[in-house]
Structures are given as structure tokens and as C-alpha cells.
Amino acid sequence: MPFSIHIGPNIRTSPYFEATVADGVRSFSVYNHMYIPGSYGDPDGEYDRLINGVAQWDVAAQRQIELRGPDAETLMRFLTPREIAGTRVGQGRYVPICDADGMLINDPVMLKLAEDRFWLSIADSDVELWAKGLALAKGLDVAVFEPDVSPMAVQGPLAEDVVASLFGGWVRDLKYFWFRETDLEGIPLVLARSGWSKQGGFELYLQDGSRGVELWERVKAAGTPFHIGPGAPNDVERVESGLLSYGADARRQTVPANPFELGLGKLVDLDRPDEFVGKAALKRIAASEIARRLTGFFVDGAPVPGIPAPLPVLMADRQVGTITEMIFSPRLERTIALGLIATEIAEIETGLTVEVAGETRRLGLSALPFLR
Ligand code: THG
């Protein structure tokens, strides 16, 4: 590459930044205005550790937005179409956030820390300003701010052994998306069973940004007997697993999509008696045919790296869908993709193509996930 992106004040660094540099990070992306490691120069090894071993990811760019105060729950309920009433303190939930047109604008994990205190662990869009604006306009008594919290993910089939060796056997009984506030020899953190892969694992939400390198080193040392290594949210595994990526499969500015199209319809409760952002629009959308749906694609031939998605899916020169990410699956030994397809042709298996680097590739459809 004849260019680079420099380290400067417009993009924040994570508390784990120096540790990831020491561990050989080779590329970053930018997520929530923060550098996020993308690779350490060994894609096969990084994938293998996630599928068969254990990997350590700097996901501090999954920033937290805290809602705290008497109206925290009222604001939380207004922000999401999901019914969250049954959620217990210590429990997390996946909560879509929509705009007034019913389009997805983020898909955070919500953590209920107390009856009047929530975190939203956000994907790549500015939820803090959105939530602050709504609270202000509605006159709610709630503080909305970004606390000093930076998640690190430990993912893979051996993640539980590593985390149990650090925190004790109780972590083995932690249910999916549940968490506990604890510490690691004085380093304050929230430990959750969660993470952006289907290989199992935990997230350590560091609550003191000055101790990131220390936490990284402790996890790395505990993982050494299990051959832990650095990695990052993995596009290959997430496409195989059909895990949604806000920013790739949907983004307000580039791939506008509603939760029904994205397979999140079960998380939209239109029978709720109270108001929430997007309710009227979502009712309208639900009352008509859903135009597109998220699907898997099989792609003829090898993937061409660096193809900028989204790519139009064609049928006889008419666009009938969009590929949002294409990768080569080592386990399926073929090129696969995620994207949206028009509902009326979602059952048709023939005649679909995509243009990749000037070549026409044939496409087949696949149910999701490709692999469990
Ligand atoms: N962990 C934390 N914060 C995050 C993510 C994370 N913020 C950004 C991004 N990821 C938010 N998006 C997602 C998307 C999917 C899931 C979690 C966060 C996920 N989905 C499961 C699935 O699709 O099978 C389960 C969803 C469900 O309960 O229905 O885990 O990863 N801290």
C-alpha cells in the first residue's frame, strides 16, 4: 500500500493498544472512532485458534454507553423494540435499535447492572448522542455517558479453561449473556459469557483504562498452557456462523435494512403497550410483505481478496440482492457469502450471479448458518 492511516487525535487508541503492538498486530480498522486490531499477519493461525483453541481479542472499540438514574429503564425501553421487562440484574440481552423509519441503526448487547443502571455494548454507530438527544427531548431524569470500560474477548473452545484458571470454577456455570462484576487481583472488571463468535467464550469488560496492558498480560499468561494467541473478530467464522455485523450486513448510510429483513423479527415486540422509537414504522413494515431477507450464498470459484462489498446480486441483469461479505471457508472448502436477497426469488436456485473483479460468478443460496 502506498498509504497509511496515521495515529492521531481523531481516532482513539484502546487501553490494550501497546499490548497488541507488542504482540505483532499488523492491521487496524476503525470502529466507534477507535482503532480495532484486524489481523496479526497469520490468518490461518488466527482462524485455527478460534475454531480449535483459544484467542484473545482487543474489542475495546465495542464501547459502552451507560444509562443511569431514575429514568434509565424508561429510556432503555424507548430505545429498543425488544421487550426487556423480564431481564434480571446480571443478565445481558441482544437489543436491536431502530430509527423512526424502523431501520436498524445499531444492535448492541444490553447489560443490566442494576434496576437503574444499564450498559449498551454498541456496534459501530453513535448511540451515545442518539440516547442523549432522546433523553433530553423527553425530559428524562437519566445520565447518558460513555464510562471507562473496555472489553477484551477470550474466544474459542478452550476459552472456558483459560477463564476458569483466572477466576475460578464458578465461571463454568455462567449462562450465555449473563455476567458478574468482579476483579482480577485488583483490576476491576465485569466478566460475561459472550462474544462475537459462535465458538464460545467470555468478555472481560475492563473498568480501569490505565490497566489494559496489565490485564492483557495476565490473560495471555493464563492462556499460555492452552496456546492462546492474539486475534480479532473473525470475518470467516462470522460468515460461516451467520453472525450479523452491523456496518457490513446493514448500515444506515450504505445498506439500510430493517430488523425483519435481517432475521431479527423475533426481537421486535409490536404488541408492547408502550411507545418506542420506530414502532409505527415497524408495524407498517410488518403488515406488508418483507421485501428482502438475510441469506447465505455459495459462490463459484475462489474469493478475490479486497473486493469492496456491498456487491449487487444479479438475475438477468436485474439487481435482486446484495452481497455484504464474501470469504473462503476453510471448513467448507468453498467460497461463501452473506447478503440480502429479494423474498420472491429466495427459493429460486438458478440464474443468480455476481460480478467479482470483472468476472461473472454463479451464485447458489444457502440457509443460515452455514456451520454450527
Ligand atoms: N459483544 C459485546 N459488544 C458488542 C458485540 C459483542 N458490540 C458490537 C457487536 N458485538 C454487537 N452485535 C452483536 C451481534 C450478535 C451478537 C452479539 C452482538 C450475538 N448474537 C447471537 C446470535 O446471533 O446467535 C445471539 C443473539 C441472541 O441472543 O438472539 O451474540 O459480541 N460485548
Short mmCIF file of C-alpha atoms and ligand atoms in Angstrom, two decimals:
data_model
loop_
_atom_site.label_atom_id
_atom_site.label_comp_id
_atom_site.label_asym_id
_atom_site.label_seq_id
_atom_site.Cartn_x
_atom_site.Cartn_y
_atom_site.Cartn_z
CA MET A 1 0.00 0.00 0.00
CA PRO A 2 1.36 3.44 -0.89
CA PHE A 3 -0.51 4.99 2.03
CA SER A 4 -1.28 4.50 5.70
CA ILE A 5 -3.59 5.94 8.32
CA HIS A 6 -1.61 7.74 11.00
CA ILE A 7 -2.13 7.62 14.73
CA GLY A 8 -3.65 10.95 15.73
CA PRO A 9 -6.26 12.64 17.87
CA ASN A 10 -9.22 11.88 15.59
CA ILE A 11 -9.12 8.16 16.27
CA ARG A 12 -8.78 6.86 19.79
CA THR A 13 -6.46 4.07 20.88
CA SER A 14 -7.59 1.23 23.11
CA PRO A 15 -6.15 0.58 26.60
CA TYR A 16 -4.74 -2.65 25.09
CA PHE A 17 -3.07 -0.80 22.19
CA GLU A 18 0.56 -1.17 23.33
CA ALA A 19 0.00 -4.81 24.21
CA THR A 20 -1.41 -5.59 20.76
CA VAL A 21 1.51 -3.78 19.11
CA ALA A 22 3.92 -5.85 21.22
CA ASP A 23 2.05 -9.00 20.12
CA GLY A 24 2.56 -8.13 16.46
CA VAL A 25 -0.69 -6.52 15.29
CA ARG A 26 -0.44 -5.90 11.54
CA SER A 27 -3.62 -4.03 10.63
CA PHE A 28 -6.33 -2.00 12.29
CA SER A 29 -9.79 -0.93 11.34
CA VAL A 30 -11.72 1.94 12.91
CA TYR A 31 -14.87 1.22 14.93
CA ASN A 32 -16.69 3.70 17.13
CA HIS A 33 -13.91 6.22 16.36
CA MET A 34 -11.29 3.86 17.87
CA TYR A 35 -8.59 1.65 16.33
CA ILE A 36 -9.52 -2.02 16.49
CA PRO A 37 -6.98 -4.73 15.60
CA GLY A 38 -7.92 -6.56 12.40
CA SER A 39 -5.11 -9.08 11.98
CA TYR A 40 -1.76 -10.22 13.29
CA GLY A 41 -0.43 -11.41 9.93
CA ASP A 42 -1.36 -15.09 10.33
CA PRO A 43 -4.95 -15.52 9.09
CA ASP A 44 -4.83 -19.35 9.09
CA GLY A 45 -3.38 -19.48 12.62
CA GLU A 46 -5.84 -16.90 13.92
CA TYR A 47 -8.79 -18.82 12.45
CA ASP A 48 -7.45 -22.14 13.77
CA ARG A 49 -7.08 -20.82 17.32
CA LEU A 50 -10.66 -19.56 17.28
CA ILE A 51 -12.09 -22.87 15.96
CA ASN A 52 -9.85 -25.32 17.86
CA GLY A 53 -8.14 -23.43 20.67
CA VAL A 54 -8.43 -20.03 22.27
CA ALA A 55 -7.86 -16.48 21.07
CA GLN A 56 -7.52 -13.11 22.79
CA TRP A 57 -9.15 -10.10 21.12
CA ASP A 58 -8.91 -6.37 21.79
CA VAL A 59 -12.55 -5.35 21.35
CA ALA A 60 -12.36 -2.14 23.39
CA ALA A 61 -13.98 -0.46 20.37
CA GLN A 62 -17.20 -2.18 21.43
CA ARG A 63 -17.78 0.94 23.56
CA GLN A 64 -20.23 1.04 26.44
CA ILE A 65 -22.98 3.63 26.73
CA GLU A 66 -24.24 3.85 30.29
CA LEU A 67 -27.80 4.88 31.20
CA ARG A 68 -28.01 5.67 34.89
CA GLY A 69 -30.71 7.23 37.03
CA PRO A 70 -34.41 7.04 37.89
CA ASP A 71 -35.47 7.02 34.21
CA ALA A 72 -32.74 4.67 32.94
CA GLU A 73 -35.20 1.84 32.29
CA THR A 74 -37.74 4.19 30.68
CA LEU A 75 -35.08 5.39 28.25
CA MET A 76 -33.84 1.83 27.63
CA ARG A 77 -37.40 0.73 26.79
CA PHE A 78 -37.85 3.69 24.44
CA LEU A 79 -34.59 2.89 22.63
CA THR A 80 -35.34 -0.71 21.63
CA PRO A 81 -38.29 -2.56 20.07
CA ARG A 82 -37.40 -5.60 22.18
CA GLU A 83 -39.40 -6.36 25.35
CA ILE A 84 -36.78 -6.24 28.12
CA ALA A 85 -39.11 -6.41 31.13
CA GLY A 86 -38.03 -9.90 32.25
CA THR A 87 -34.32 -9.06 32.27
CA ARG A 88 -32.60 -9.61 35.63
CA VAL A 89 -29.69 -7.71 37.15
CA GLY A 90 -26.63 -9.63 35.95
CA GLN A 91 -28.24 -10.58 32.65
CA GLY A 92 -27.45 -9.41 29.15
CA ARG A 93 -29.66 -9.29 26.10
CA TYR A 94 -29.21 -8.62 22.40
CA VAL A 95 -31.29 -5.49 21.67
CA PRO A 96 -31.82 -4.01 18.21
CA ILE A 97 -32.06 -0.22 17.99
CA CYS A 98 -34.06 1.34 15.16
CA ASP A 99 -34.68 4.85 13.93
CA ALA A 100 -38.15 6.32 13.44
CA ASP A 101 -38.33 4.72 9.98
CA GLY A 102 -37.82 1.29 11.53
CA MET A 103 -34.34 0.92 10.06
CA LEU A 104 -31.65 -0.74 12.18
CA ILE A 105 -29.12 1.80 13.48
CA ASN A 106 -27.28 -0.41 15.99
CA ASP A 107 -27.51 -3.90 17.54
CA PRO A 108 -25.90 -3.75 21.00
CA VAL A 109 -25.67 -6.18 23.82
CA MET A 110 -27.52 -4.67 26.80
CA LEU A 111 -26.17 -5.39 30.29
CA LYS A 112 -28.47 -4.71 33.24
CA LEU A 113 -26.11 -3.74 36.08
CA ALA A 114 -28.82 -2.51 38.48
CA GLU A 115 -32.50 -1.62 38.30
CA ASP A 116 -31.46 1.94 37.38
CA ARG A 117 -28.21 1.22 35.52
CA PHE A 118 -27.66 -0.27 32.04
CA TRP A 119 -24.79 -0.56 29.59
CA LEU A 120 -25.24 -0.78 25.87
CA SER A 121 -22.24 -2.51 24.33
CA ILE A 122 -22.56 -0.95 20.94
CA ALA A 123 -21.76 -1.72 17.32
CA ASP A 124 -20.32 0.95 15.04
CA SER A 125 -22.62 3.97 15.26
CA ASP A 126 -23.06 6.92 17.62
CA VAL A 127 -25.61 5.65 20.12
CA GLU A 128 -24.42 7.97 22.89
CA LEU A 129 -25.57 11.10 21.03
CA TRP A 130 -28.81 9.40 19.94
CA ALA A 131 -29.65 8.35 23.52
CA LYS A 132 -28.65 11.72 24.98
CA GLY A 133 -30.84 13.51 22.44
CA LEU A 134 -33.85 11.33 23.15
CA ALA A 135 -33.43 11.72 26.92
CA LEU A 136 -33.17 15.49 26.55
CA ALA A 137 -36.19 15.80 24.25
CA LYS A 138 -38.32 13.64 26.54
CA GLY A 139 -37.14 15.39 29.71
CA LEU A 140 -35.98 12.16 31.31
CA ASP A 141 -34.05 12.05 34.57
CA VAL A 142 -31.16 9.90 33.37
CA ALA A 143 -27.43 10.37 32.80
CA VAL A 144 -26.13 9.08 29.45
CA PHE A 145 -22.36 8.77 29.10
CA GLU A 146 -19.50 6.60 27.96
CA PRO A 147 -17.87 5.07 31.06
CA ASP A 148 -14.23 3.96 31.29
CA VAL A 149 -14.99 0.39 30.15
CA SER A 150 -13.08 -1.59 27.53
CA PRO A 151 -13.98 -5.18 26.63
CA MET A 152 -11.45 -7.87 25.83
CA ALA A 153 -12.78 -11.12 24.33
CA VAL A 154 -11.45 -14.61 25.03
CA GLN A 155 -12.99 -16.86 22.38
CA GLY A 156 -12.74 -20.47 21.31
CA PRO A 157 -13.43 -23.95 22.74
CA LEU A 158 -10.62 -23.60 25.32
CA ALA A 159 -11.71 -20.12 26.46
CA GLU A 160 -13.59 -21.54 29.44
CA ASP A 161 -10.48 -23.33 30.73
CA VAL A 162 -8.43 -20.15 30.49
CA VAL A 163 -11.06 -18.00 32.18
CA ALA A 164 -11.69 -20.63 34.89
CA SER A 165 -7.95 -20.74 35.66
CA LEU A 166 -8.06 -16.96 36.20
CA PHE A 167 -11.36 -16.54 38.07
CA GLY A 168 -12.31 -19.97 39.42
CA GLY A 169 -14.75 -22.72 38.55
CA TRP A 170 -17.86 -20.57 39.00
CA VAL A 171 -17.36 -19.17 35.51
CA ARG A 172 -18.31 -22.58 34.09
CA ASP A 173 -21.86 -22.08 35.42
CA LEU A 174 -22.29 -18.61 33.92
CA LYS A 175 -25.14 -18.69 31.40
CA TYR A 176 -24.96 -17.15 27.93
CA PHE A 177 -25.02 -13.32 28.12
CA TRP A 178 -25.00 -13.35 31.94
CA PHE A 179 -22.22 -11.55 33.78
CA ARG A 180 -20.73 -10.80 37.18
CA GLU A 181 -18.84 -7.76 38.49
CA THR A 182 -15.52 -8.98 39.86
CA ASP A 183 -11.81 -8.25 39.73
CA LEU A 184 -8.57 -9.90 38.74
CA GLU A 185 -6.09 -9.26 41.55
CA GLY A 186 -7.49 -5.77 41.97
CA ILE A 187 -8.19 -4.98 38.31
CA PRO A 188 -11.91 -4.12 38.26
CA LEU A 189 -13.95 -5.76 35.54
CA VAL A 190 -17.23 -7.30 34.50
CA LEU A 191 -16.94 -10.90 33.33
CA ALA A 192 -19.60 -12.08 30.85
CA ARG A 193 -20.19 -15.20 28.82
CA SER A 194 -20.50 -13.58 25.40
CA GLY A 195 -18.51 -12.57 22.36
CA TRP A 196 -18.82 -12.11 18.65
CA SER A 197 -18.25 -15.71 17.56
CA LYS A 198 -20.14 -18.99 17.76
CA GLN A 199 -17.13 -20.83 19.23
CA GLY A 200 -17.97 -19.97 22.84
CA GLY A 201 -16.14 -17.68 25.18
CA PHE A 202 -16.13 -14.74 27.53
CA GLU A 203 -15.71 -11.00 27.53
CA LEU A 204 -13.79 -9.13 30.23
CA TYR A 205 -15.09 -5.56 30.49
CA LEU A 206 -12.09 -3.75 31.98
CA GLN A 207 -13.23 -0.87 34.21
CA ASP A 208 -9.90 0.97 34.51
CA GLY A 209 -8.34 2.01 31.21
CA SER A 210 -4.96 2.58 32.85
CA ARG A 211 -4.63 -1.18 33.45
CA GLY A 212 -5.21 -2.54 29.95
CA VAL A 213 -1.70 -3.82 29.30
CA GLU A 214 -1.63 -5.46 32.72
CA LEU A 215 -4.92 -7.27 32.07
CA TRP A 216 -3.79 -8.33 28.59
CA GLU A 217 -0.58 -9.81 30.03
CA ARG A 218 -2.42 -11.69 32.79
CA VAL A 219 -4.86 -13.28 30.34
CA LYS A 220 -2.02 -14.10 27.97
CA ALA A 221 -0.02 -15.77 30.76
CA ALA A 222 -3.03 -17.83 31.92
CA GLY A 223 -3.64 -18.86 28.34
CA THR A 224 -0.09 -19.92 27.57
CA PRO A 225 -0.65 -23.59 28.58
CA PHE A 226 -3.61 -23.56 26.17
CA HIS A 227 -1.58 -21.96 23.35
CA ILE A 228 -3.59 -18.76 23.43
CA GLY A 229 -2.71 -16.21 20.78
CA PRO A 230 -3.88 -12.81 19.63
CA GLY A 231 -6.72 -12.47 17.17
CA ALA A 232 -9.64 -10.26 16.23
CA PRO A 233 -13.33 -10.54 15.42
CA ASN A 234 -13.09 -13.05 12.59
CA ASP A 235 -14.92 -12.42 9.31
CA VAL A 236 -14.50 -16.01 8.10
CA GLU A 237 -16.02 -17.56 11.23
CA ARG A 238 -18.79 -14.98 11.43
CA VAL A 239 -19.92 -15.59 7.84
CA GLU A 240 -19.83 -19.38 8.40
CA SER A 241 -21.88 -18.87 11.58
CA GLY A 242 -24.26 -16.30 10.06
CA LEU A 243 -23.50 -13.81 12.82
CA LEU A 244 -24.85 -10.37 11.97
CA SER A 245 -22.42 -7.47 11.52
CA TYR A 246 -23.95 -4.02 11.77
CA GLY A 247 -21.71 -2.00 9.49
CA ALA A 248 -21.37 -4.79 6.91
CA ASP A 249 -24.77 -6.52 6.53
CA ALA A 250 -26.65 -3.37 7.44
CA ARG A 251 -25.62 0.23 7.94
CA ARG A 252 -27.84 3.26 7.91
CA GLN A 253 -25.83 5.07 5.23
CA THR A 254 -24.76 2.20 2.95
CA VAL A 255 -27.04 -0.84 3.39
CA PRO A 256 -30.23 0.44 5.01
CA ALA A 257 -32.24 -2.53 6.31
CA ASN A 258 -34.97 -3.22 8.84
CA PRO A 259 -34.81 -5.88 11.57
CA PHE A 260 -37.32 -8.17 9.82
CA GLU A 261 -35.09 -8.38 6.75
CA LEU A 262 -32.10 -9.16 8.95
CA GLY A 263 -33.69 -12.08 10.80
CA LEU A 264 -34.25 -10.04 13.97
CA GLY A 265 -38.04 -10.05 13.74
CA LYS A 266 -38.32 -12.18 16.88
CA LEU A 267 -36.70 -9.34 18.83
CA VAL A 268 -39.35 -6.81 17.77
CA ASP A 269 -42.39 -6.75 20.06
CA LEU A 270 -45.15 -4.82 18.29
CA ASP A 271 -47.70 -5.77 20.98
CA ARG A 272 -45.93 -3.79 23.67
CA PRO A 273 -48.34 -1.22 25.12
CA ASP A 274 -45.66 1.47 25.50
CA GLU A 275 -44.09 3.66 22.83
CA PHE A 276 -40.62 3.04 21.42
CA VAL A 277 -38.65 4.59 18.57
CA GLY A 278 -39.79 3.16 15.24
CA LYS A 279 -42.95 1.43 16.50
CA ALA A 280 -45.37 2.87 13.92
CA ALA A 281 -42.93 2.27 11.05
CA LEU A 282 -42.19 -1.28 12.19
CA LYS A 283 -45.93 -2.02 12.38
CA ARG A 284 -46.32 -0.77 8.81
CA ILE A 285 -43.38 -2.86 7.63
CA ALA A 286 -44.65 -5.97 9.41
CA ALA A 287 -48.10 -5.59 7.87
CA SER A 288 -46.74 -5.86 4.32
CA GLU A 289 -44.53 -8.43 2.62
CA ILE A 290 -40.94 -8.27 3.86
CA ALA A 291 -39.09 -7.30 0.68
CA ARG A 292 -35.72 -8.99 1.32
CA ARG A 293 -34.16 -11.39 3.74
CA LEU A 294 -30.69 -12.21 5.00
CA THR A 295 -29.33 -15.35 3.36
CA GLY A 296 -26.17 -17.32 2.67
CA PHE A 297 -24.68 -17.67 -0.80
CA PHE A 298 -22.37 -20.24 -2.33
CA VAL A 299 -20.06 -18.52 -4.81
CA ASP A 300 -18.37 -20.28 -7.74
CA GLY A 301 -14.59 -20.02 -7.78
CA ALA A 302 -12.09 -18.62 -5.32
CA PRO A 303 -12.70 -15.36 -3.47
CA VAL A 304 -10.80 -12.32 -4.61
CA PRO A 305 -9.39 -10.57 -1.56
CA GLY A 306 -10.10 -6.91 -1.10
CA ILE A 307 -13.36 -6.81 -3.05
CA PRO A 308 -15.32 -3.92 -1.63
CA ALA A 309 -18.78 -5.10 -0.55
CA PRO A 310 -21.68 -4.44 -0.92
CA LEU A 311 -21.88 -6.13 -4.32
CA PRO A 312 -25.09 -6.33 -6.39
CA VAL A 313 -26.61 -9.80 -6.87
CA LEU A 314 -27.95 -10.03 -10.42
CA MET A 315 -30.60 -12.10 -12.18
CA ALA A 316 -30.69 -11.44 -15.93
CA ASP A 317 -29.10 -8.01 -15.39
CA ARG A 318 -31.66 -7.02 -12.77
CA GLN A 319 -30.44 -6.42 -9.21
CA VAL A 320 -32.27 -8.82 -6.88
CA GLY A 321 -29.99 -8.70 -3.88
CA THR A 322 -26.76 -7.56 -2.26
CA ILE A 323 -23.72 -9.47 -1.09
CA THR A 324 -22.40 -7.86 2.07
CA GLU A 325 -19.37 -10.07 2.74
CA MET A 326 -17.63 -12.85 0.80
CA ILE A 327 -14.95 -15.13 2.24
CA PHE A 328 -13.32 -18.53 1.63
CA SER A 329 -14.43 -21.09 4.23
CA PRO A 330 -11.60 -23.50 5.14
CA ARG A 331 -14.09 -25.91 6.71
CA LEU A 332 -16.48 -25.96 3.75
CA GLU A 333 -13.60 -25.62 1.28
CA ARG A 334 -15.55 -23.17 -0.82
CA THR A 335 -16.32 -19.52 -1.21
CA ILE A 336 -19.38 -18.36 0.69
CA ALA A 337 -21.07 -15.04 1.30
CA LEU A 338 -23.73 -13.30 3.35
CA GLY A 339 -26.21 -10.83 1.99
CA LEU A 340 -29.78 -9.87 1.28
CA ILE A 341 -32.00 -11.45 -1.38
CA ALA A 342 -35.42 -10.40 -2.66
CA THR A 343 -38.04 -12.56 -0.93
CA GLU A 344 -39.84 -13.52 -4.14
CA ILE A 345 -36.76 -15.16 -5.60
CA ALA A 346 -35.32 -16.51 -2.35
CA GLU A 347 -36.39 -20.03 -3.34
CA ILE A 348 -35.03 -19.83 -6.89
CA GLU A 349 -31.65 -21.52 -7.12
CA THR A 350 -30.69 -20.72 -10.70
CA GLY A 351 -29.65 -17.68 -12.65
CA LEU A 352 -28.10 -15.66 -9.82
CA THR A 353 -24.72 -14.06 -10.46
CA VAL A 354 -22.32 -11.52 -9.01
CA GLU A 355 -19.59 -9.52 -10.76
CA VAL A 356 -16.26 -10.01 -8.99
CA ALA A 357 -13.23 -8.16 -10.38
CA GLY A 358 -14.66 -8.17 -13.89
CA GLU A 359 -15.69 -11.86 -13.80
CA THR A 360 -19.23 -13.18 -13.63
CA ARG A 361 -19.60 -15.74 -10.82
CA ARG A 362 -22.59 -18.01 -10.40
CA LEU A 363 -24.33 -18.00 -7.02
CA GLY A 364 -26.36 -20.57 -5.11
CA LEU A 365 -28.39 -19.91 -1.98
CA SER A 366 -27.79 -21.43 1.45
CA ALA A 367 -29.78 -21.38 4.67
CA LEU A 368 -28.02 -19.83 7.67
CA PRO A 369 -25.90 -20.69 9.48
CA PHE A 370 -23.58 -22.45 7.03
CA LEU A 371 -21.98 -24.23 10.02
CA ARG A 372 -22.93 -24.72 13.66
N1 THG B 1 -20.06 -8.28 22.43
C1 THG B 1 -20.14 -7.09 23.05
N2 THG B 1 -20.44 -5.96 22.42
C2 THG B 1 -20.66 -5.99 21.07
C3 THG B 1 -20.61 -7.21 20.36
C4 THG B 1 -20.29 -8.38 21.08
N3 THG B 1 -20.91 -4.83 20.42
C5 THG B 1 -20.85 -4.82 18.98
C6 THG B 1 -21.46 -6.05 18.38
N4 THG B 1 -20.86 -7.23 19.01
C7 THG B 1 -22.96 -6.05 18.61
N5 THG B 1 -23.62 -7.01 17.78
C8 THG B 1 -23.85 -8.33 18.15
C9 THG B 1 -24.35 -9.19 17.20
C10 THG B 1 -24.60 -10.51 17.53
C11 THG B 1 -24.36 -10.95 18.82
C12 THG B 1 -23.85 -10.10 19.76
C13 THG B 1 -23.60 -8.77 19.43
C14 THG B 1 -24.67 -12.35 19.22
N6 THG B 1 -25.66 -12.97 18.58
C15 THG B 1 -26.06 -14.34 18.86
C16 THG B 1 -26.53 -14.96 17.56
O1 THG B 1 -26.81 -14.25 16.62
O2 THG B 1 -26.58 -16.18 17.50
C17 THG B 1 -27.15 -14.44 19.91
C18 THG B 1 -28.22 -13.41 19.77
C19 THG B 1 -29.48 -13.65 20.62
O3 THG B 1 -29.42 -13.78 21.83
O4 THG B 1 -30.55 -13.69 20.00
O5 THG B 1 -24.05 -12.89 20.11
O6 THG B 1 -20.19 -9.50 20.52
N7 THG B 1 -19.90 -7.03 24.36
#
